[in-house]
């Protein structure tokens, strides 16, 4: 299978409804969804962009983490690209052994991952280009292992891949990106609920505001870039909740996926948030409410949102 098979990446600030949209798109007969978030770019590509530049003082600040994943010598003398390549199998195993289902093991088993890693590492070019080669090889392996054909489209949802939209669209000319945007104050409410059971979830409004604004600003930057603008599509969570059939039809149109009214009805009915059995406080799916921030956030938290992100919220059409 040539590497130009169709791909779609669902991105956006976490807790914005990316999972819901991903599940619905993944129900299309031609969709080949990666079962869970791969975090391919943050795991494989990102370390090469900053770890070799860490000063000794910065490495000392993260000494336990550096020693655990890279060793004592890198702590003392610096983390090299070779150290990063050697660490990748360990991060593969770390994700696979964890309670979460996310990680590179969603794309390939350990044996195939090791083989693809060695192939990418042995190629000519910079370490960043080799990292991109490995990511492309992992996606292609997943596609072929799941009997993908020229008609299929691979679907991948890692919300924070929004940081790498330019890298994704440059590397894969055939790829498209769907960005999900939600009122940041409702994102904050969702984060606070998720933090009750998950350590990764932020319960501090200031941190949520910072992440939400970064994600929204990145999306705006990519939408405004002429070389990417036609290949990135924005879905508003609130509109998706209000009219899921219409919004899903538009997403399918953007991806070039044909559909019937019967198919749309089946997909929307099967993914109705109000009918999800395992939802609630602290769970992956909570309520999916719109405007809950008005009753769930404190006045102090609302004022903080107004101070730090009021202009961004209003530009997106979110009122007070």
PDB file of C-alpha atoms in Angstrom:
ATOM      1  CA  UNK A   1       0.000   0.000   0.000  1.00  0.00           C
ATOM      2  CA  UNK A   2       1.546   3.362  -1.002  1.00  0.00           C
ATOM      3  CA  UNK A   3       1.988   5.937   1.774  1.00  0.00           C
ATOM      4  CA  UNK A   4      -0.537   8.272   0.146  1.00  0.00           C
ATOM      5  CA  UNK A   5      -3.591   6.540   1.604  1.00  0.00           C
ATOM      6  CA  UNK A   6      -6.104   8.954   3.095  1.00  0.00           C
ATOM      7  CA  UNK A   7      -5.631  10.160   6.649  1.00  0.00           C
ATOM      8  CA  UNK A   8      -7.636  12.360   8.998  1.00  0.00           C
ATOM      9  CA  UNK A   9      -6.487  13.684  12.352  1.00  0.00           C
ATOM     10  CA  UNK A  10      -8.917  14.912  15.018  1.00  0.00           C
ATOM     11  CA  UNK A  11      -7.319  17.556  17.241  1.00  0.00           C
ATOM     12  CA  UNK A  12      -8.219  20.281  19.720  1.00  0.00           C
ATOM     13  CA  UNK A  13      -7.915  21.190  23.353  1.00  0.00           C
ATOM     14  CA  UNK A  14      -8.537  18.089  25.508  1.00  0.00           C
ATOM     15  CA  UNK A  15     -12.057  17.850  26.992  1.00  0.00           C
ATOM     16  CA  UNK A  16     -13.513  19.609  23.943  1.00  0.00           C
ATOM     17  CA  UNK A  17     -15.456  16.698  22.456  1.00  0.00           C
ATOM     18  CA  UNK A  18     -12.768  15.252  20.192  1.00  0.00           C
ATOM     19  CA  UNK A  19     -13.533  11.700  21.363  1.00  0.00           C
ATOM     20  CA  UNK A  20     -17.226  12.024  20.568  1.00  0.00           C
ATOM     21  CA  UNK A  21     -16.631  13.311  17.056  1.00  0.00           C
ATOM     22  CA  UNK A  22     -13.909  10.718  16.478  1.00  0.00           C
ATOM     23  CA  UNK A  23     -16.251   7.893  17.460  1.00  0.00           C
ATOM     24  CA  UNK A  24     -18.953   9.093  15.100  1.00  0.00           C
ATOM     25  CA  UNK A  25     -16.609   9.541  12.134  1.00  0.00           C
ATOM     26  CA  UNK A  26     -15.077   6.167  12.954  1.00  0.00           C
ATOM     27  CA  UNK A  27     -18.444   4.496  12.391  1.00  0.00           C
ATOM     28  CA  UNK A  28     -18.301   5.262   8.684  1.00  0.00           C
ATOM     29  CA  UNK A  29     -17.821   1.997   6.744  1.00  0.00           C
ATOM     30  CA  UNK A  30     -14.616   3.330   5.170  1.00  0.00           C
ATOM     31  CA  UNK A  31     -13.111   4.603   8.398  1.00  0.00           C
ATOM     32  CA  UNK A  32     -10.111   2.836   9.950  1.00  0.00           C
ATOM     33  CA  UNK A  33      -9.864   4.430  13.398  1.00  0.00           C
ATOM     34  CA  UNK A  34      -6.783   3.966  15.567  1.00  0.00           C
ATOM     35  CA  UNK A  35      -8.346   2.422  18.715  1.00  0.00           C
ATOM     36  CA  UNK A  36      -6.998   5.087  21.064  1.00  0.00           C
ATOM     37  CA  UNK A  37      -4.715   8.101  21.161  1.00  0.00           C
ATOM     38  CA  UNK A  38      -1.280   7.269  19.759  1.00  0.00           C
ATOM     39  CA  UNK A  39       0.573  10.369  21.010  1.00  0.00           C
ATOM     40  CA  UNK A  40       2.984   9.602  18.182  1.00  0.00           C
ATOM     41  CA  UNK A  41       4.337  13.117  17.768  1.00  0.00           C
ATOM     42  CA  UNK A  42       4.779  13.920  21.449  1.00  0.00           C
ATOM     43  CA  UNK A  43       6.490  10.556  22.032  1.00  0.00           C
ATOM     44  CA  UNK A  44       8.652  10.206  18.919  1.00  0.00           C
ATOM     45  CA  UNK A  45       9.145  13.674  17.423  1.00  0.00           C
ATOM     46  CA  UNK A  46       8.956  16.168  20.278  1.00  0.00           C
ATOM     47  CA  UNK A  47      11.918  14.956  22.419  1.00  0.00           C
ATOM     48  CA  UNK A  48      14.362  15.730  19.606  1.00  0.00           C
ATOM     49  CA  UNK A  49      13.168  19.353  19.510  1.00  0.00           C
ATOM     50  CA  UNK A  50      14.130  20.302  23.066  1.00  0.00           C
ATOM     51  CA  UNK A  51      15.890  17.655  25.187  1.00  0.00           C
ATOM     52  CA  UNK A  52      19.345  18.039  23.552  1.00  0.00           C
ATOM     53  CA  UNK A  53      19.152  21.771  24.396  1.00  0.00           C
ATOM     54  CA  UNK A  54      18.519  21.251  28.115  1.00  0.00           C
ATOM     55  CA  UNK A  55      21.156  22.881  30.304  1.00  0.00           C
ATOM     56  CA  UNK A  56      22.731  21.048  33.221  1.00  0.00           C
ATOM     57  CA  UNK A  57      20.562  23.082  35.586  1.00  0.00           C
ATOM     58  CA  UNK A  58      17.413  22.085  33.703  1.00  0.00           C
ATOM     59  CA  UNK A  59      18.439  18.426  33.741  1.00  0.00           C
ATOM     60  CA  UNK A  60      19.050  18.668  37.486  1.00  0.00           C
ATOM     61  CA  UNK A  61      15.535  19.989  37.986  1.00  0.00           C
ATOM     62  CA  UNK A  62      14.197  16.833  36.325  1.00  0.00           C
ATOM     63  CA  UNK A  63      16.963  14.548  37.589  1.00  0.00           C
ATOM     64  CA  UNK A  64      14.784  11.619  38.648  1.00  0.00           C
ATOM     65  CA  UNK A  65      12.943  11.636  35.314  1.00  0.00           C
ATOM     66  CA  UNK A  66      16.152  11.944  33.278  1.00  0.00           C
ATOM     67  CA  UNK A  67      17.861   9.093  35.140  1.00  0.00           C
ATOM     68  CA  UNK A  68      14.798   6.853  34.894  1.00  0.00           C
ATOM     69  CA  UNK A  69      14.396   7.259  31.133  1.00  0.00           C
ATOM     70  CA  UNK A  70      17.877   8.144  29.875  1.00  0.00           C
ATOM     71  CA  UNK A  71      20.437   7.246  32.530  1.00  0.00           C
ATOM     72  CA  UNK A  72      23.039   8.920  34.736  1.00  0.00           C
ATOM     73  CA  UNK A  73      25.489   9.919  32.000  1.00  0.00           C
ATOM     74  CA  UNK A  74      22.898  11.967  30.055  1.00  0.00           C
ATOM     75  CA  UNK A  75      22.041  13.732  33.312  1.00  0.00           C
ATOM     76  CA  UNK A  76      25.676  14.754  33.759  1.00  0.00           C
ATOM     77  CA  UNK A  77      26.810  15.387  30.188  1.00  0.00           C
ATOM     78  CA  UNK A  78      23.607  16.055  28.246  1.00  0.00           C
ATOM     79  CA  UNK A  79      20.837  14.148  26.477  1.00  0.00           C
ATOM     80  CA  UNK A  80      21.909  13.256  22.944  1.00  0.00           C
ATOM     81  CA  UNK A  81      19.760  12.168  19.984  1.00  0.00           C
ATOM     82  CA  UNK A  82      21.183   8.661  20.450  1.00  0.00           C
ATOM     83  CA  UNK A  83      19.890   8.676  24.034  1.00  0.00           C
ATOM     84  CA  UNK A  84      16.453   9.625  22.743  1.00  0.00           C
ATOM     85  CA  UNK A  85      16.429   6.824  20.160  1.00  0.00           C
ATOM     86  CA  UNK A  86      17.432   4.326  22.857  1.00  0.00           C
ATOM     87  CA  UNK A  87      14.646   5.552  25.135  1.00  0.00           C
ATOM     88  CA  UNK A  88      11.779   5.054  22.688  1.00  0.00           C
ATOM     89  CA  UNK A  89      11.231   1.312  23.343  1.00  0.00           C
ATOM     90  CA  UNK A  90      11.037   2.137  27.041  1.00  0.00           C
ATOM     91  CA  UNK A  91       8.357   4.755  26.452  1.00  0.00           C
ATOM     92  CA  UNK A  92       6.509   2.272  24.236  1.00  0.00           C
ATOM     93  CA  UNK A  93       6.499  -0.209  27.131  1.00  0.00           C
ATOM     94  CA  UNK A  94       5.615   2.451  29.702  1.00  0.00           C
ATOM     95  CA  UNK A  95       2.446   3.425  27.867  1.00  0.00           C
ATOM     96  CA  UNK A  96       1.479  -0.175  27.161  1.00  0.00           C
ATOM     97  CA  UNK A  97       1.866  -1.233  30.790  1.00  0.00           C
ATOM     98  CA  UNK A  98      -0.053   1.728  32.145  1.00  0.00           C
ATOM     99  CA  UNK A  99      -3.706   1.845  33.061  1.00  0.00           C
ATOM    100  CA  UNK A 100      -4.461   4.113  30.108  1.00  0.00           C
ATOM    101  CA  UNK A 101      -4.943   2.633  26.663  1.00  0.00           C
ATOM    102  CA  UNK A 102      -3.049   5.378  24.856  1.00  0.00           C
ATOM    103  CA  UNK A 103       0.347   4.957  23.247  1.00  0.00           C
ATOM    104  CA  UNK A 104       2.326   3.728  20.265  1.00  0.00           C
ATOM    105  CA  UNK A 105       1.223   0.152  20.902  1.00  0.00           C
ATOM    106  CA  UNK A 106      -2.108   1.154  19.354  1.00  0.00           C
ATOM    107  CA  UNK A 107      -0.247   1.329  16.021  1.00  0.00           C
ATOM    108  CA  UNK A 108       2.107  -1.674  16.130  1.00  0.00           C
ATOM    109  CA  UNK A 109       3.148  -4.525  18.411  1.00  0.00           C
ATOM    110  CA  UNK A 110       6.524  -4.424  20.158  1.00  0.00           C
ATOM    111  CA  UNK A 111       8.343  -6.519  17.564  1.00  0.00           C
ATOM    112  CA  UNK A 112       7.105  -4.460  14.635  1.00  0.00           C
ATOM    113  CA  UNK A 113       7.757  -1.215  16.493  1.00  0.00           C
ATOM    114  CA  UNK A 114      11.373  -2.216  17.152  1.00  0.00           C
ATOM    115  CA  UNK A 115      11.847  -3.198  13.508  1.00  0.00           C
ATOM    116  CA  UNK A 116      10.378   0.050  12.206  1.00  0.00           C
ATOM    117  CA  UNK A 117      12.425   2.072  14.690  1.00  0.00           C
ATOM    118  CA  UNK A 118      15.696   0.535  13.519  1.00  0.00           C
ATOM    119  CA  UNK A 119      14.749   1.071   9.875  1.00  0.00           C
ATOM    120  CA  UNK A 120      13.958   4.749  10.449  1.00  0.00           C
ATOM    121  CA  UNK A 121      17.041   5.345  12.572  1.00  0.00           C
ATOM    122  CA  UNK A 122      19.338   3.863   9.903  1.00  0.00           C
ATOM    123  CA  UNK A 123      18.141   6.224   7.165  1.00  0.00           C
ATOM    124  CA  UNK A 124      20.004   9.305   5.982  1.00  0.00           C
ATOM    125  CA  UNK A 125      18.919  12.693   7.254  1.00  0.00           C
ATOM    126  CA  UNK A 126      18.400  14.615  10.463  1.00  0.00           C
ATOM    127  CA  UNK A 127      17.027  13.004  13.594  1.00  0.00           C
ATOM    128  CA  UNK A 128      13.833  15.033  13.221  1.00  0.00           C
ATOM    129  CA  UNK A 129      13.306  13.740   9.682  1.00  0.00           C
ATOM    130  CA  UNK A 130      14.012  10.196  10.890  1.00  0.00           C
ATOM    131  CA  UNK A 131      11.466  10.675  13.679  1.00  0.00           C
ATOM    132  CA  UNK A 132       8.900  11.722  11.079  1.00  0.00           C
ATOM    133  CA  UNK A 133       9.851   8.655   9.031  1.00  0.00           C
ATOM    134  CA  UNK A 134       9.159   6.428  12.030  1.00  0.00           C
ATOM    135  CA  UNK A 135       5.776   8.030  12.652  1.00  0.00           C
ATOM    136  CA  UNK A 136       4.831   7.622   8.981  1.00  0.00           C
ATOM    137  CA  UNK A 137       5.945   3.982   9.067  1.00  0.00           C
ATOM    138  CA  UNK A 138       3.850   3.323  12.187  1.00  0.00           C
ATOM    139  CA  UNK A 139       0.743   4.819  10.598  1.00  0.00           C
ATOM    140  CA  UNK A 140       1.320   2.842   7.414  1.00  0.00           C
ATOM    141  CA  UNK A 141       1.851  -0.360   9.409  1.00  0.00           C
ATOM    142  CA  UNK A 142      -1.453   0.172  11.218  1.00  0.00           C
ATOM    143  CA  UNK A 143      -3.253   0.850   7.937  1.00  0.00           C
ATOM    144  CA  UNK A 144      -1.894  -2.236   6.213  1.00  0.00           C
ATOM    145  CA  UNK A 145      -2.368  -4.484   9.267  1.00  0.00           C
ATOM    146  CA  UNK A 146      -6.050  -3.521   9.267  1.00  0.00           C
ATOM    147  CA  UNK A 147      -6.517  -4.327   5.567  1.00  0.00           C
ATOM    148  CA  UNK A 148      -6.767  -0.730   4.470  1.00  0.00           C
ATOM    149  CA  UNK A 149      -7.469  -0.084   0.798  1.00  0.00           C
ATOM    150  CA  UNK A 150      -7.386   2.998  -1.411  1.00  0.00           C
ATOM    151  CA  UNK A 151     -11.020   3.648  -0.450  1.00  0.00           C
ATOM    152  CA  UNK A 152     -10.376   3.676   3.303  1.00  0.00           C
ATOM    153  CA  UNK A 153      -9.313   6.584   5.474  1.00  0.00           C
ATOM    154  CA  UNK A 154      -7.183   6.207   8.578  1.00  0.00           C
ATOM    155  CA  UNK A 155      -8.550   8.171  11.529  1.00  0.00           C
ATOM    156  CA  UNK A 156      -6.349   9.233  14.441  1.00  0.00           C
ATOM    157  CA  UNK A 157      -7.373  11.275  17.461  1.00  0.00           C
ATOM    158  CA  UNK A 158      -4.771  12.705  19.791  1.00  0.00           C
ATOM    159  CA  UNK A 159      -6.088  16.126  20.873  1.00  0.00           C
ATOM    160  CA  UNK A 160      -2.670  17.686  21.459  1.00  0.00           C
ATOM    161  CA  UNK A 161      -1.529  16.768  17.988  1.00  0.00           C
ATOM    162  CA  UNK A 162      -2.858  20.256  17.305  1.00  0.00           C
ATOM    163  CA  UNK A 163       0.689  21.320  18.189  1.00  0.00           C
ATOM    164  CA  UNK A 164       1.950  19.479  15.117  1.00  0.00           C
ATOM    165  CA  UNK A 165      -0.688  20.255  12.491  1.00  0.00           C
ATOM    166  CA  UNK A 166       1.878  21.957  10.265  1.00  0.00           C
ATOM    167  CA  UNK A 167       4.204  18.963  10.548  1.00  0.00           C
ATOM    168  CA  UNK A 168       1.348  16.532   9.843  1.00  0.00           C
ATOM    169  CA  UNK A 169       0.007  18.367   6.802  1.00  0.00           C
ATOM    170  CA  UNK A 170       3.487  18.973   5.397  1.00  0.00           C
ATOM    171  CA  UNK A 171       4.544  15.359   5.799  1.00  0.00           C
ATOM    172  CA  UNK A 172       1.257  13.909   4.527  1.00  0.00           C
ATOM    173  CA  UNK A 173      -0.080  15.945   1.564  1.00  0.00           C
ATOM    174  CA  UNK A 174      -3.100  13.629   1.430  1.00  0.00           C
ATOM    175  CA  UNK A 175      -4.046  14.226   5.093  1.00  0.00           C
ATOM    176  CA  UNK A 176      -6.776  16.443   6.500  1.00  0.00           C
ATOM    177  CA  UNK A 177      -7.292  17.780  10.014  1.00  0.00           C
ATOM    178  CA  UNK A 178     -10.501  18.426  11.935  1.00  0.00           C
ATOM    179  CA  UNK A 179     -10.184  20.782  14.891  1.00  0.00           C
ATOM    180  CA  UNK A 180     -12.837  20.720  17.623  1.00  0.00           C
ATOM    181  CA  UNK A 181     -13.386  23.963  19.546  1.00  0.00           C
ATOM    182  CA  UNK A 182     -15.459  24.233  22.718  1.00  0.00           C
ATOM    183  CA  UNK A 183     -16.212  27.078  25.110  1.00  0.00           C
ATOM    184  CA  UNK A 184     -13.113  27.083  27.304  1.00  0.00           C
ATOM    185  CA  UNK A 185     -15.145  27.563  30.462  1.00  0.00           C
ATOM    186  CA  UNK A 186     -16.991  24.300  29.831  1.00  0.00           C
ATOM    187  CA  UNK A 187     -13.613  22.702  29.092  1.00  0.00           C
ATOM    188  CA  UNK A 188     -12.566  23.902  32.556  1.00  0.00           C
ATOM    189  CA  UNK A 189     -15.628  22.303  34.156  1.00  0.00           C
ATOM    190  CA  UNK A 190     -14.916  19.029  32.365  1.00  0.00           C
ATOM    191  CA  UNK A 191     -11.269  19.093  33.434  1.00  0.00           C
ATOM    192  CA  UNK A 192     -12.201  19.638  37.070  1.00  0.00           C
ATOM    193  CA  UNK A 193     -14.542  16.656  36.977  1.00  0.00           C
ATOM    194  CA  UNK A 194     -11.974  14.434  35.243  1.00  0.00           C
ATOM    195  CA  UNK A 195      -9.298  15.417  37.767  1.00  0.00           C
ATOM    196  CA  UNK A 196     -11.224  13.507  40.418  1.00  0.00           C
ATOM    197  CA  UNK A 197     -10.047  10.215  38.901  1.00  0.00           C
ATOM    198  CA  UNK A 198      -7.138  11.107  36.586  1.00  0.00           C
ATOM    199  CA  UNK A 199      -3.864  12.708  37.685  1.00  0.00           C
ATOM    200  CA  UNK A 200      -3.171  14.162  34.223  1.00  0.00           C
ATOM    201  CA  UNK A 201      -6.308  16.296  34.294  1.00  0.00           C
ATOM    202  CA  UNK A 202      -5.859  19.906  35.403  1.00  0.00           C
ATOM    203  CA  UNK A 203      -8.132  21.208  38.144  1.00  0.00           C
ATOM    204  CA  UNK A 204      -6.541  24.656  38.223  1.00  0.00           C
ATOM    205  CA  UNK A 205      -8.420  27.162  36.074  1.00  0.00           C
ATOM    206  CA  UNK A 206      -5.307  29.171  35.289  1.00  0.00           C
ATOM    207  CA  UNK A 207      -3.619  26.110  33.749  1.00  0.00           C
ATOM    208  CA  UNK A 208      -6.730  25.197  31.765  1.00  0.00           C
ATOM    209  CA  UNK A 209      -6.999  28.747  30.444  1.00  0.00           C
ATOM    210  CA  UNK A 210      -3.388  28.651  29.293  1.00  0.00           C
ATOM    211  CA  UNK A 211      -3.771  25.337  27.499  1.00  0.00           C
ATOM    212  CA  UNK A 212      -7.110  26.239  25.920  1.00  0.00           C
ATOM    213  CA  UNK A 213      -5.783  29.540  24.595  1.00  0.00           C
ATOM    214  CA  UNK A 214      -2.671  27.889  23.178  1.00  0.00           C
ATOM    215  CA  UNK A 215      -4.784  25.307  21.365  1.00  0.00           C
ATOM    216  CA  UNK A 216      -7.242  27.872  19.994  1.00  0.00           C
ATOM    217  CA  UNK A 217      -4.426  30.170  18.881  1.00  0.00           C
ATOM    218  CA  UNK A 218      -2.628  27.306  17.153  1.00  0.00           C
ATOM    219  CA  UNK A 219      -5.812  26.383  15.335  1.00  0.00           C
ATOM    220  CA  UNK A 220      -6.309  29.983  14.226  1.00  0.00           C
ATOM    221  CA  UNK A 221      -2.726  30.141  12.984  1.00  0.00           C
ATOM    222  CA  UNK A 222      -3.097  27.014  10.860  1.00  0.00           C
ATOM    223  CA  UNK A 223      -6.488  28.117   9.513  1.00  0.00           C
ATOM    224  CA  UNK A 224      -4.855  31.377   8.463  1.00  0.00           C
ATOM    225  CA  UNK A 225      -1.951  29.719   6.666  1.00  0.00           C
ATOM    226  CA  UNK A 226      -2.727  29.563   2.921  1.00  0.00           C
ATOM    227  CA  UNK A 227      -0.828  26.297   2.469  1.00  0.00           C
ATOM    228  CA  UNK A 228      -2.969  24.544   5.092  1.00  0.00           C
ATOM    229  CA  UNK A 229      -6.275  26.451   5.201  1.00  0.00           C
ATOM    230  CA  UNK A 230      -8.186  24.167   2.811  1.00  0.00           C
ATOM    231  CA  UNK A 231      -7.100  21.035   4.662  1.00  0.00           C
ATOM    232  CA  UNK A 232      -8.148  21.967   8.184  1.00  0.00           C
ATOM    233  CA  UNK A 233     -11.792  22.170   9.236  1.00  0.00           C
ATOM    234  CA  UNK A 234     -13.203  23.531  12.475  1.00  0.00           C
ATOM    235  CA  UNK A 235     -16.136  21.921  14.278  1.00  0.00           C
ATOM    236  CA  UNK A 236     -17.811  23.826  17.108  1.00  0.00           C
ATOM    237  CA  UNK A 237     -18.738  21.495  19.943  1.00  0.00           C
ATOM    238  CA  UNK A 238     -21.865  23.488  20.740  1.00  0.00           C
ATOM    239  CA  UNK A 239     -23.122  23.177  17.170  1.00  0.00           C
ATOM    240  CA  UNK A 240     -22.294  19.484  17.161  1.00  0.00           C
ATOM    241  CA  UNK A 241     -24.431  19.030  20.275  1.00  0.00           C
ATOM    242  CA  UNK A 242     -27.274  21.109  18.857  1.00  0.00           C
ATOM    243  CA  UNK A 243     -27.365  19.466  15.429  1.00  0.00           C
ATOM    244  CA  UNK A 244     -25.107  16.409  15.294  1.00  0.00           C
ATOM    245  CA  UNK A 245     -26.479  15.112  11.991  1.00  0.00           C
ATOM    246  CA  UNK A 246     -25.851  18.334  10.093  1.00  0.00           C
ATOM    247  CA  UNK A 247     -22.383  18.831  11.587  1.00  0.00           C
ATOM    248  CA  UNK A 248     -21.393  15.231  10.930  1.00  0.00           C
ATOM    249  CA  UNK A 249     -22.562  15.502   7.314  1.00  0.00           C
ATOM    250  CA  UNK A 250     -20.337  18.545   6.882  1.00  0.00           C
ATOM    251  CA  UNK A 251     -17.390  16.697   8.416  1.00  0.00           C
ATOM    252  CA  UNK A 252     -17.953  13.771   6.038  1.00  0.00           C
ATOM    253  CA  UNK A 253     -18.145  16.183   3.103  1.00  0.00           C
ATOM    254  CA  UNK A 254     -14.822  17.701   4.149  1.00  0.00           C
ATOM    255  CA  UNK A 255     -13.234  14.256   4.343  1.00  0.00           C
ATOM    256  CA  UNK A 256     -14.727  13.128   1.041  1.00  0.00           C
ATOM    257  CA  UNK A 257     -16.811  10.362   2.615  1.00  0.00           C
ATOM    258  CA  UNK A 258     -20.138   9.502   1.029  1.00  0.00           C
ATOM    259  CA  UNK A 259     -23.157   8.833   3.228  1.00  0.00           C
ATOM    260  CA  UNK A 260     -26.879   8.214   3.253  1.00  0.00           C
ATOM    261  CA  UNK A 261     -29.522   9.633   5.570  1.00  0.00           C
ATOM    262  CA  UNK A 262     -29.987   6.156   7.027  1.00  0.00           C
ATOM    263  CA  UNK A 263     -26.279   5.848   7.826  1.00  0.00           C
ATOM    264  CA  UNK A 264     -26.253   9.262   9.485  1.00  0.00           C
ATOM    265  CA  UNK A 265     -29.270   8.423  11.614  1.00  0.00           C
ATOM    266  CA  UNK A 266     -27.670   5.177  12.762  1.00  0.00           C
ATOM    267  CA  UNK A 267     -24.358   6.819  13.655  1.00  0.00           C
ATOM    268  CA  UNK A 268     -25.913   9.716  15.559  1.00  0.00           C
ATOM    269  CA  UNK A 269     -28.313   7.453  17.453  1.00  0.00           C
ATOM    270  CA  UNK A 270     -25.529   5.042  18.409  1.00  0.00           C
ATOM    271  CA  UNK A 271     -23.394   7.892  19.760  1.00  0.00           C
ATOM    272  CA  UNK A 272     -26.009   9.952  21.578  1.00  0.00           C
ATOM    273  CA  UNK A 273     -24.224  11.293  24.671  1.00  0.00           C
ATOM    274  CA  UNK A 274     -27.473  11.352  26.631  1.00  0.00           C
ATOM    275  CA  UNK A 275     -27.702   7.577  26.164  1.00  0.00           C
ATOM    276  CA  UNK A 276     -24.128   6.743  27.222  1.00  0.00           C
ATOM    277  CA  UNK A 277     -24.396   4.398  30.193  1.00  0.00           C
ATOM    278  CA  UNK A 278     -20.929   4.879  31.714  1.00  0.00           C
ATOM    279  CA  UNK A 279     -20.809   8.630  32.082  1.00  0.00           C
ATOM    280  CA  UNK A 280     -20.593  10.916  35.080  1.00  0.00           C
ATOM    281  CA  UNK A 281     -18.198  12.761  37.360  1.00  0.00           C
ATOM    282  CA  UNK A 282     -14.612  11.700  36.811  1.00  0.00           C
ATOM    283  CA  UNK A 283     -15.383   9.452  33.839  1.00  0.00           C
ATOM    284  CA  UNK A 284     -14.189   9.853  30.254  1.00  0.00           C
ATOM    285  CA  UNK A 285     -17.654  10.988  29.210  1.00  0.00           C
ATOM    286  CA  UNK A 286     -19.316  13.245  31.742  1.00  0.00           C
ATOM    287  CA  UNK A 287     -22.442  15.150  30.675  1.00  0.00           C
ATOM    288  CA  UNK A 288     -21.440  16.848  27.463  1.00  0.00           C
ATOM    289  CA  UNK A 289     -23.363  19.902  28.619  1.00  0.00           C
ATOM    290  CA  UNK A 290     -23.269  23.331  27.027  1.00  0.00           C
ATOM    291  CA  UNK A 291     -23.018  26.374  29.295  1.00  0.00           C
ATOM    292  CA  UNK A 292     -22.560  24.416  32.515  1.00  0.00           C
ATOM    293  CA  UNK A 293     -19.772  26.787  33.530  1.00  0.00           C
ATOM    294  CA  UNK A 294     -22.416  29.287  34.639  1.00  0.00           C
ATOM    295  CA  UNK A 295     -23.447  27.060  37.549  1.00  0.00           C
ATOM    296  CA  UNK A 296     -20.257  25.042  38.107  1.00  0.00           C
ATOM    297  CA  UNK A 297     -17.451  27.609  38.155  1.00  0.00           C
ATOM    298  CA  UNK A 298     -17.016  30.001  41.049  1.00  0.00           C
ATOM    299  CA  UNK A 299     -17.292  33.730  40.460  1.00  0.00           C
ATOM    300  CA  UNK A 300     -13.550  33.983  41.041  1.00  0.00           C
ATOM    301  CA  UNK A 301     -12.913  31.408  38.311  1.00  0.00           C
ATOM    302  CA  UNK A 302     -15.302  33.142  35.920  1.00  0.00           C
ATOM    303  CA  UNK A 303     -13.559  36.456  36.580  1.00  0.00           C
ATOM    304  CA  UNK A 304     -10.218  34.800  35.863  1.00  0.00           C
ATOM    305  CA  UNK A 305     -11.523  33.560  32.521  1.00  0.00           C
ATOM    306  CA  UNK A 306     -12.761  37.046  31.710  1.00  0.00           C
ATOM    307  CA  UNK A 307      -9.405  38.582  32.629  1.00  0.00           C
ATOM    308  CA  UNK A 308      -7.121  36.110  30.857  1.00  0.00           C
ATOM    309  CA  UNK A 309      -9.210  34.827  27.956  1.00  0.00           C
ATOM    310  CA  UNK A 310     -12.188  37.142  27.647  1.00  0.00           C
ATOM    311  CA  UNK A 311     -11.073  38.573  24.325  1.00  0.00           C
ATOM    312  CA  UNK A 312     -10.470  35.121  22.834  1.00  0.00           C
ATOM    313  CA  UNK A 313     -13.843  33.842  24.044  1.00  0.00           C
ATOM    314  CA  UNK A 314     -15.643  36.828  22.557  1.00  0.00           C
ATOM    315  CA  UNK A 315     -13.817  36.496  19.227  1.00  0.00           C
ATOM    316  CA  UNK A 316     -15.150  32.951  19.056  1.00  0.00           C
ATOM    317  CA  UNK A 317     -18.666  34.169  19.835  1.00  0.00           C
ATOM    318  CA  UNK A 318     -18.888  32.955  23.422  1.00  0.00           C
ATOM    319  CA  UNK A 319     -20.763  35.436  25.602  1.00  0.00           C
ATOM    320  CA  UNK A 320     -21.118  36.016  29.301  1.00  0.00           C
TER     321      UNK A 320
END
